[in-house]
Coordinates of C-alpha atoms in Angstrom, one line a residue:
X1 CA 87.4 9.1 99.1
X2 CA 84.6 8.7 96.1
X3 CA 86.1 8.0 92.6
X4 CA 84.8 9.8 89.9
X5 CA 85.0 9.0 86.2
X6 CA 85.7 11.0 83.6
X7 CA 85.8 10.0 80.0
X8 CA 86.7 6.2 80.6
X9 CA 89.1 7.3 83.4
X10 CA 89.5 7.3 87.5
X11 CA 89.6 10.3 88.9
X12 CA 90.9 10.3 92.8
X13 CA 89.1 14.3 92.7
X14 CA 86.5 14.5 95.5
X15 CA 83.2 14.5 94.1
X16 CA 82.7 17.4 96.5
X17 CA 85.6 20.1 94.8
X18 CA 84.3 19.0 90.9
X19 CA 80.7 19.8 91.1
X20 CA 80.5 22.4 93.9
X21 CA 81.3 26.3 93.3
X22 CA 83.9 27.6 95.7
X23 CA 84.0 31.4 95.9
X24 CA 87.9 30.9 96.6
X25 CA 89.0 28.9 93.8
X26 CA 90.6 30.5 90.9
X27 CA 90.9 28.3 88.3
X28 CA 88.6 25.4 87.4
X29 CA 89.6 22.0 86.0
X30 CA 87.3 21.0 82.7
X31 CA 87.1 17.3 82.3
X32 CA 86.6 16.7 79.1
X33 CA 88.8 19.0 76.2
X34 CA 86.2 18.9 73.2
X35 CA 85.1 22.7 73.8
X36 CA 86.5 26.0 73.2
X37 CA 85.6 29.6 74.4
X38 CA 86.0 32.2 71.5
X39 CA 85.2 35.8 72.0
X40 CA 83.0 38.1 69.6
X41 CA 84.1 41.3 70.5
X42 CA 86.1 43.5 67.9
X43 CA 86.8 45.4 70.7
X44 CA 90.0 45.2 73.0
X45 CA 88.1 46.7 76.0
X46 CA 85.8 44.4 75.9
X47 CA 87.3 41.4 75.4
X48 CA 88.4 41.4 79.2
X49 CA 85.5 39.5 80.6
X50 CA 86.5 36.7 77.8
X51 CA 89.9 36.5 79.7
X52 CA 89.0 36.6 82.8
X53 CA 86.5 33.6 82.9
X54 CA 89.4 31.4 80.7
X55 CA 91.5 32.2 83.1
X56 CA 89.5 30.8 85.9
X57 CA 88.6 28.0 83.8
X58 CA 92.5 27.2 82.7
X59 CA 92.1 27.2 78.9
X60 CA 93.1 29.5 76.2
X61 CA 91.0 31.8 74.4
X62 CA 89.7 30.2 71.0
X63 CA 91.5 31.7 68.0
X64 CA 89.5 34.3 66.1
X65 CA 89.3 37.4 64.7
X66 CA 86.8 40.3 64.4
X67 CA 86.7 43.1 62.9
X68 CA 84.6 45.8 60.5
X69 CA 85.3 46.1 56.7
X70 CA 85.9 49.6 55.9
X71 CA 82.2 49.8 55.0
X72 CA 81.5 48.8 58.1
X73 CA 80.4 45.2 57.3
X74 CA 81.2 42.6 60.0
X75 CA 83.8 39.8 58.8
X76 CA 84.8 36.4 61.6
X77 CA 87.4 34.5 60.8
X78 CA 87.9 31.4 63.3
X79 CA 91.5 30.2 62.9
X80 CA 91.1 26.7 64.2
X81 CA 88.8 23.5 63.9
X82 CA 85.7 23.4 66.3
X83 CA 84.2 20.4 64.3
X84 CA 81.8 18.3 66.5
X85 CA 82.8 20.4 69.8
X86 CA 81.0 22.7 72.5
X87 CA 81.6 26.0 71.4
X88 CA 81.1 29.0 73.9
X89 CA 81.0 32.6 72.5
X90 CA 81.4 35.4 74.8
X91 CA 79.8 38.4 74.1
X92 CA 79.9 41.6 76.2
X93 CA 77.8 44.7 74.7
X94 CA 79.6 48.1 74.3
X95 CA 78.0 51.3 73.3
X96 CA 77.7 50.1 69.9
X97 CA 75.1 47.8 70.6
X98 CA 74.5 47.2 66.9
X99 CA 77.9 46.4 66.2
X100 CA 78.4 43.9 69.0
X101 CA 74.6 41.8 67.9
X102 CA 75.9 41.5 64.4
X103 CA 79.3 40.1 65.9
X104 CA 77.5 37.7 67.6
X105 CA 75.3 36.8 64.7
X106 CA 78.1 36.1 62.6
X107 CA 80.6 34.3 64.7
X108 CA 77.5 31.8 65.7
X109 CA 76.6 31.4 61.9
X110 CA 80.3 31.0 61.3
X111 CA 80.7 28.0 63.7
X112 CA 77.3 26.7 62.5
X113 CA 78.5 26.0 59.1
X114 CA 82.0 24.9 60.4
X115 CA 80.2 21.6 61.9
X116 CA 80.2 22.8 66.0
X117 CA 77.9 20.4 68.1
X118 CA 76.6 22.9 70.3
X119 CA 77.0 26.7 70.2
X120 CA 76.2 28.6 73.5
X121 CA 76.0 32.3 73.5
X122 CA 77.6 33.7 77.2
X123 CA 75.4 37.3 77.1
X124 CA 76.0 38.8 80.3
X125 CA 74.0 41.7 79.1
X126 CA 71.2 40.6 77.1
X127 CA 70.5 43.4 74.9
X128 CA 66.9 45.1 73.7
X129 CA 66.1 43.4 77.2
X130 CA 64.0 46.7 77.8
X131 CA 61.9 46.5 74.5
X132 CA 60.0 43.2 75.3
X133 CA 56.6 45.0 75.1
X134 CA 54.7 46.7 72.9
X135 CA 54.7 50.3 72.7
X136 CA 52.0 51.8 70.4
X137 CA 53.0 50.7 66.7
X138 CA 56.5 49.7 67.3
X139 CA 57.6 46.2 68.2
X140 CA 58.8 43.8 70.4
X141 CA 62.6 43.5 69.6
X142 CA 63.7 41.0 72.1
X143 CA 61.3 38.8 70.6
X144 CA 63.3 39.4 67.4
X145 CA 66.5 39.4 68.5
X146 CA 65.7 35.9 70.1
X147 CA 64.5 34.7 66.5
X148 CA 67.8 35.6 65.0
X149 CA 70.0 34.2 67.7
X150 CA 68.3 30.8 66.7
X151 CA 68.5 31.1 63.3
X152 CA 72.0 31.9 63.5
X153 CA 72.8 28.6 65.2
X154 CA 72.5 29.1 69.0
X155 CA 71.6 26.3 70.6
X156 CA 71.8 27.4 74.6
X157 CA 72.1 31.0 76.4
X158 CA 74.6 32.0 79.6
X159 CA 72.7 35.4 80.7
X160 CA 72.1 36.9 83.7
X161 CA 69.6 39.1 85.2
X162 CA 67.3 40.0 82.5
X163 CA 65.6 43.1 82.5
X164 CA 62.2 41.1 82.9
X165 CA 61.9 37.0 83.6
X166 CA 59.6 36.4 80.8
X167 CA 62.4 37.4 77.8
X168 CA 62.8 33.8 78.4
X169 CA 59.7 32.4 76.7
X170 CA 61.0 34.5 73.4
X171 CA 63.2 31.5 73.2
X172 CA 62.8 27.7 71.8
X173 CA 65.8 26.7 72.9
X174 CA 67.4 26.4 77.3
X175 CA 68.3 29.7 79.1
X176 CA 69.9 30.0 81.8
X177 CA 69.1 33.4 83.9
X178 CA 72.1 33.7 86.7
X179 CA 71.6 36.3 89.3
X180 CA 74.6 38.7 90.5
X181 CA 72.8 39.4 93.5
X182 CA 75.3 37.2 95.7
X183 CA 78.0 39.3 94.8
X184 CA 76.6 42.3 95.8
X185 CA 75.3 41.5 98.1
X186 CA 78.7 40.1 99.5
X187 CA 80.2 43.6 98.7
X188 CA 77.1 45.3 101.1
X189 CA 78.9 42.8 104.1
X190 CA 82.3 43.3 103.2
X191 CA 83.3 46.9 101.6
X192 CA 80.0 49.3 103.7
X193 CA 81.4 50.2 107.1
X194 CA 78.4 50.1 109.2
X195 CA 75.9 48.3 106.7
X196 CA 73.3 46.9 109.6
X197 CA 72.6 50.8 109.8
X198 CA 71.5 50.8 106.2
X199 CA 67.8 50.2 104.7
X200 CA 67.4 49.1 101.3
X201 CA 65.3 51.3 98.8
X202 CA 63.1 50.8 95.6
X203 CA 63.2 53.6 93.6
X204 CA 60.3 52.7 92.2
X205 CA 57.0 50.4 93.2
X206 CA 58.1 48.0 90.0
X207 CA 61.5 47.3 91.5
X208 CA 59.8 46.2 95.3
X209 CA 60.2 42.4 94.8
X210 CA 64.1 43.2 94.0
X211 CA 64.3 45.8 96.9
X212 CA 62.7 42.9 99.1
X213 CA 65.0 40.3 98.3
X214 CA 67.8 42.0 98.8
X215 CA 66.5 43.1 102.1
X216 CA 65.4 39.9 103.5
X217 CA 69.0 38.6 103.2
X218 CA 70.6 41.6 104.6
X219 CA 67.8 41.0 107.7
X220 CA 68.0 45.0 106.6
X221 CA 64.5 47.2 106.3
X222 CA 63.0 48.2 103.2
X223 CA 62.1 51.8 101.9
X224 CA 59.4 52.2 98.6
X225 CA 59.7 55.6 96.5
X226 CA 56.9 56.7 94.7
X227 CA 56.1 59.9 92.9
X228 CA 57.0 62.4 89.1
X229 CA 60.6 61.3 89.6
X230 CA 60.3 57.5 88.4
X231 CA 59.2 56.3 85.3
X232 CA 57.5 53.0 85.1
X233 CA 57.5 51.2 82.1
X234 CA 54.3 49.9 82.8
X235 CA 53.0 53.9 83.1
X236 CA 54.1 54.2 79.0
X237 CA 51.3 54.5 76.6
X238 CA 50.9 51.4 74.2
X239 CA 48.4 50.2 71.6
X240 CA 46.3 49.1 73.8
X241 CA 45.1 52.0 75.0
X242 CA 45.4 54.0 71.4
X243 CA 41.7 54.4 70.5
X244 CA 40.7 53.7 66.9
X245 CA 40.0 56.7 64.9
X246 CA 36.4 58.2 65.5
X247 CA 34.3 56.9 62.6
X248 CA 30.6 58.1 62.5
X249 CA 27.9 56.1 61.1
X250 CA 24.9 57.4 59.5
X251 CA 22.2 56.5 62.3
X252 CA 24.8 55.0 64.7
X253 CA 26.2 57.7 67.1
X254 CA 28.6 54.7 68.4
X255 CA 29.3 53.9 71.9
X256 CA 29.5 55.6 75.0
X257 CA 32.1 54.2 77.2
X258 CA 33.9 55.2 80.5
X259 CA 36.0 58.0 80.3
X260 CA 39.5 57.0 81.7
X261 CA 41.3 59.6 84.1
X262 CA 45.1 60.3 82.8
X263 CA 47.1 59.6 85.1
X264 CA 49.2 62.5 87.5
X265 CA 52.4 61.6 89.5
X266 CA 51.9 62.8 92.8
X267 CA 55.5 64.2 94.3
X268 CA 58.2 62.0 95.4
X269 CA 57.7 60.3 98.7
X270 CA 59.2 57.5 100.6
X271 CA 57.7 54.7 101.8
X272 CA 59.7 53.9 105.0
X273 CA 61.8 55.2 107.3
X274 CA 65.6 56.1 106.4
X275 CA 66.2 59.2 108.4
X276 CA 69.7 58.2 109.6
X277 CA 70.3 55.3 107.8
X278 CA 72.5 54.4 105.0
X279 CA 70.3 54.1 101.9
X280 CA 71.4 51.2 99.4
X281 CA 69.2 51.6 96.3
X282 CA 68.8 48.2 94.3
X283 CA 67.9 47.5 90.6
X284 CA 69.3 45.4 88.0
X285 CA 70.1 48.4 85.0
X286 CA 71.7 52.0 86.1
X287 CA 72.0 53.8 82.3
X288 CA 70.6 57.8 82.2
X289 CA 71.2 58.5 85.4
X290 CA 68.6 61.3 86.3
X291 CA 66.2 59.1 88.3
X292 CA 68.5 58.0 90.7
X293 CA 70.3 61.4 90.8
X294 CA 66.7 62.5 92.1
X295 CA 65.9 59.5 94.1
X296 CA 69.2 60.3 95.9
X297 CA 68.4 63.9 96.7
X298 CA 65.2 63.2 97.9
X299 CA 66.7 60.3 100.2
X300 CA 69.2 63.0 101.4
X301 CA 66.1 65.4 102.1
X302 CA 64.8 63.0 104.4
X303 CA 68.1 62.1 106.6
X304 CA 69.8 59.6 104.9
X305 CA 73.5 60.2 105.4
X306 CA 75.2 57.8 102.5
X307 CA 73.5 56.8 99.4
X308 CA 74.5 53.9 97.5
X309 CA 73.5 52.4 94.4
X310 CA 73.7 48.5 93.5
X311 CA 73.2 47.3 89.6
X312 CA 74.0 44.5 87.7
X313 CA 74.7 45.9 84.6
X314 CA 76.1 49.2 84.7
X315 CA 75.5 51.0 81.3
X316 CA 76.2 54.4 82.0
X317 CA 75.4 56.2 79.1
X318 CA 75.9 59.9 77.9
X319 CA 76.7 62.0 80.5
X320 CA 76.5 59.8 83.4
X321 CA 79.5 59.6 84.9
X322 CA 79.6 63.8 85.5
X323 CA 75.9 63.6 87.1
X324 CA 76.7 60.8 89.3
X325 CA 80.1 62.8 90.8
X326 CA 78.0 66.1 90.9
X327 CA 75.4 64.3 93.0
X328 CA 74.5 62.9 96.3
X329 CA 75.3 60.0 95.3
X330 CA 78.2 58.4 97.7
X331 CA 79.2 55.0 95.8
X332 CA 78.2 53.0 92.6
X333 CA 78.4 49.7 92.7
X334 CA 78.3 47.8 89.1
X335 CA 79.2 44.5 88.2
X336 CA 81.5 43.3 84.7
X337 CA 79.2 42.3 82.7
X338 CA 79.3 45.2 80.3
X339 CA 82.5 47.3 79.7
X340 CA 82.7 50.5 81.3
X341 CA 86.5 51.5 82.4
X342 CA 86.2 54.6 81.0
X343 CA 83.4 55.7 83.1
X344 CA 85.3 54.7 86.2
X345 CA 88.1 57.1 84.7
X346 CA 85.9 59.8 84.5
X347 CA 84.1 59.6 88.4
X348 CA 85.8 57.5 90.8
X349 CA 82.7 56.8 92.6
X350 CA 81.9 53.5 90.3
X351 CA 83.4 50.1 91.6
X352 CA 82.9 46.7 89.9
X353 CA 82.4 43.7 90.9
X354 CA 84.0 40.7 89.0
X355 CA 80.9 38.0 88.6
X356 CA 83.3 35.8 86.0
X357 CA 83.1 32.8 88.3
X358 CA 79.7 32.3 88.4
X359 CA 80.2 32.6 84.4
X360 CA 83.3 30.1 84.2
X361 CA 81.3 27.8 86.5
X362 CA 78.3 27.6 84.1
X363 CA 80.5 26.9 81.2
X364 CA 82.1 24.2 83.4
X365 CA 78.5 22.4 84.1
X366 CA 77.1 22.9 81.0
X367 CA 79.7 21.5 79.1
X368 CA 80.0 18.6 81.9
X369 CA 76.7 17.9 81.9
X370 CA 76.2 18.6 85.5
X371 CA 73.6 20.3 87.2
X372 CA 72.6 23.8 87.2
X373 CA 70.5 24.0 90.4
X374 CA 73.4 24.7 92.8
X375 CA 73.9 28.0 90.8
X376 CA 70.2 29.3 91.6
X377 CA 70.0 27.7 95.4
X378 CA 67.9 29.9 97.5
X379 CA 66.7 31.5 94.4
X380 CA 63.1 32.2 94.7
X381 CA 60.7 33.1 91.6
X382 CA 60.8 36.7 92.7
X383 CA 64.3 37.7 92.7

């Protein structure tokens, strides 16, 4: 049996159960102590993830507290010395979204000047993930919200499946993307009677490469929706196409150039055959619910006889808990990383999935040292 060190001493562990993730283990030895996992969440509700991974990794929850000032101002207090230690924060993002940033913000600061050696920000949910472009004369938040994470004293990010792969060059400082894929797509084998019946679905051209991934692991066909119901962000107007004002000079009449065609949506088809199939639609955000209240209907229209839907991080805003039990819509399938219990209290068609051991195990490496490859085997560039 190999002998491992760890911190001047022999370890008879196998090499084997230290650095590999088990999908059956629920608790996960740390070798070394100098760390400690706070949470930055005022919230009780959401402050559940935070227990759930420190459970798994068989450590205590750092001592903190978190709360608003009557004017709303956030205050941190950490109780306890984290001088020259690996500090993880755990952040999960309500409603509030505001709130929860500035939380972050000011625990990291707070650890900053109370002498941590490393401060890694666990963001399941990255949020602003959908404004990384420019739209007309607004901004590119991520960009800044990535600016004040470093500033604040962030030194390494645990998030997983941003809204688009290239939020990761906003940062000067490691991020680690982890995918939730395997867990759903274990649910698809275990918990959908009948799944080598199904075909999975894009909802829209933009989510394809997802659609296809998920697909060719299933060994399942894949269906493409086009049409007025989906809204690409790529179709939204930005600067770029904002012409200048028209300025007329005296003997210049200016330019002539092409006249571009707006663009018209042509009505919602399908790309594929699901007439008699189970439909599992795939995408990484389910939030306003309307386009896949649609996509569903139309999927129904052409013979599908379940419809399922498959997100990472379930958001379910305003009123989508009542339009997804008033719709064709069979099941909802979400994982943890953002709060939403009281959405599953108000339409008992959404079911989680826990993805806090793929969290716990990243805290375990990083602080270790190890590896991070065996989280992303068989990950290719496009899923």
């Amino acid at each position: 049996m190999p002998i491992r060190r760890f911190g001047g001493h022999r370890s008879l562990v196998p090499y084997s159960q230290t650095s590999k993730l088990s999908y059956g283990y629920t608790k996960m030895n740390i070798s070394r102590s100098d760390y400690r996992v706070f949470s930055a969440n005022s919230s009780t509700a959401c402050t559940e993830l935070a227990k759930r991974i420190t459970e798994r990794l068989g450590v205590e929850l750092g001592r903190s507290v978190v709360y608003q000032e009557s004017n709303t101002e956030t205050r941190v207090e950490v109780k306890e010395s984290v001088r020259g230690q690996d500090i993880f924060i755990i952040q999960t993002i309500p409603r509030d979204v505001n709130t929860a940033v500035m939380e972050l913000l000011v625990m990291a600061y707070a650890l900053k000047t109370s002498c941590a050696k490393n401060i890694i920000g666990v963001i399941p949910y990255f949020p602003y993930s959908k404004q990384c472009k420019m739209r007309k004369r607004g901004s590119i938040v991520c960009k800044l919200l990535a600016s004040m994470l470093a500033k604040a004293g962030l030194t390494h990010i645990i998030t997983m499946d941003l809204h688009q792969k290239e939020i990761q060059g906003f940062f000067n400082f490691p991020i680690d993307n982890l995918r939730a894929s395997p867990f759903l797509i274990q649910y698809i084998q275990e918990e959908i009677p009948d799944y080598r019946n199904a075909v999975i679905v894009a909802k829209s051209p933009s989510a394809a490469k997802r659609a296809q991934a998920y697909a060719e692991r299933l060994r399942l066909g894949l269906a493409v929706m086009h049409g007025e119901a989906q809204h690409s962000e790529s179709d939204m107007a930005d600067g770029r196409h904002s012409p200048p004002l028209s300025r007329t000079t005296a003997g210049h009449t200016g330019l002539e150039l092409p006249l571009m065609m707006p663009k018209e949506k042509p009505p919602i088809t399908v790309v594929g055959d699901v007439g008699g199939r189970i439909a599992i639609i795939v995408d990484d955000i389910i939030d306003d619910v309307e386009d896949f209240v649609a996509a569903a209907e139309s999927l129904k229209e052409r013979g599908a006889y379940k419809i399922y839907i498959m997100a990472t991080h379930g958001l379910l805003s305003a009123e989508a808990p009542r339009l997804i039990e008033e719709s064709a819509i069979d099941e909802v399938v979400v994982t943890n990383t953002v709060p939403h219990e009281v959405q599953k209290l108000q339409c008992p068609k959404i079911k989680t999935v826990d993805v806090s051991l793929i969290l716990a195990e990243a805290i375990r490496r990083i602080h270790n040292g190890e590896s991070m490859s065996y989280l992303f085997r068989n990950i290719t560039v496009d899923d």
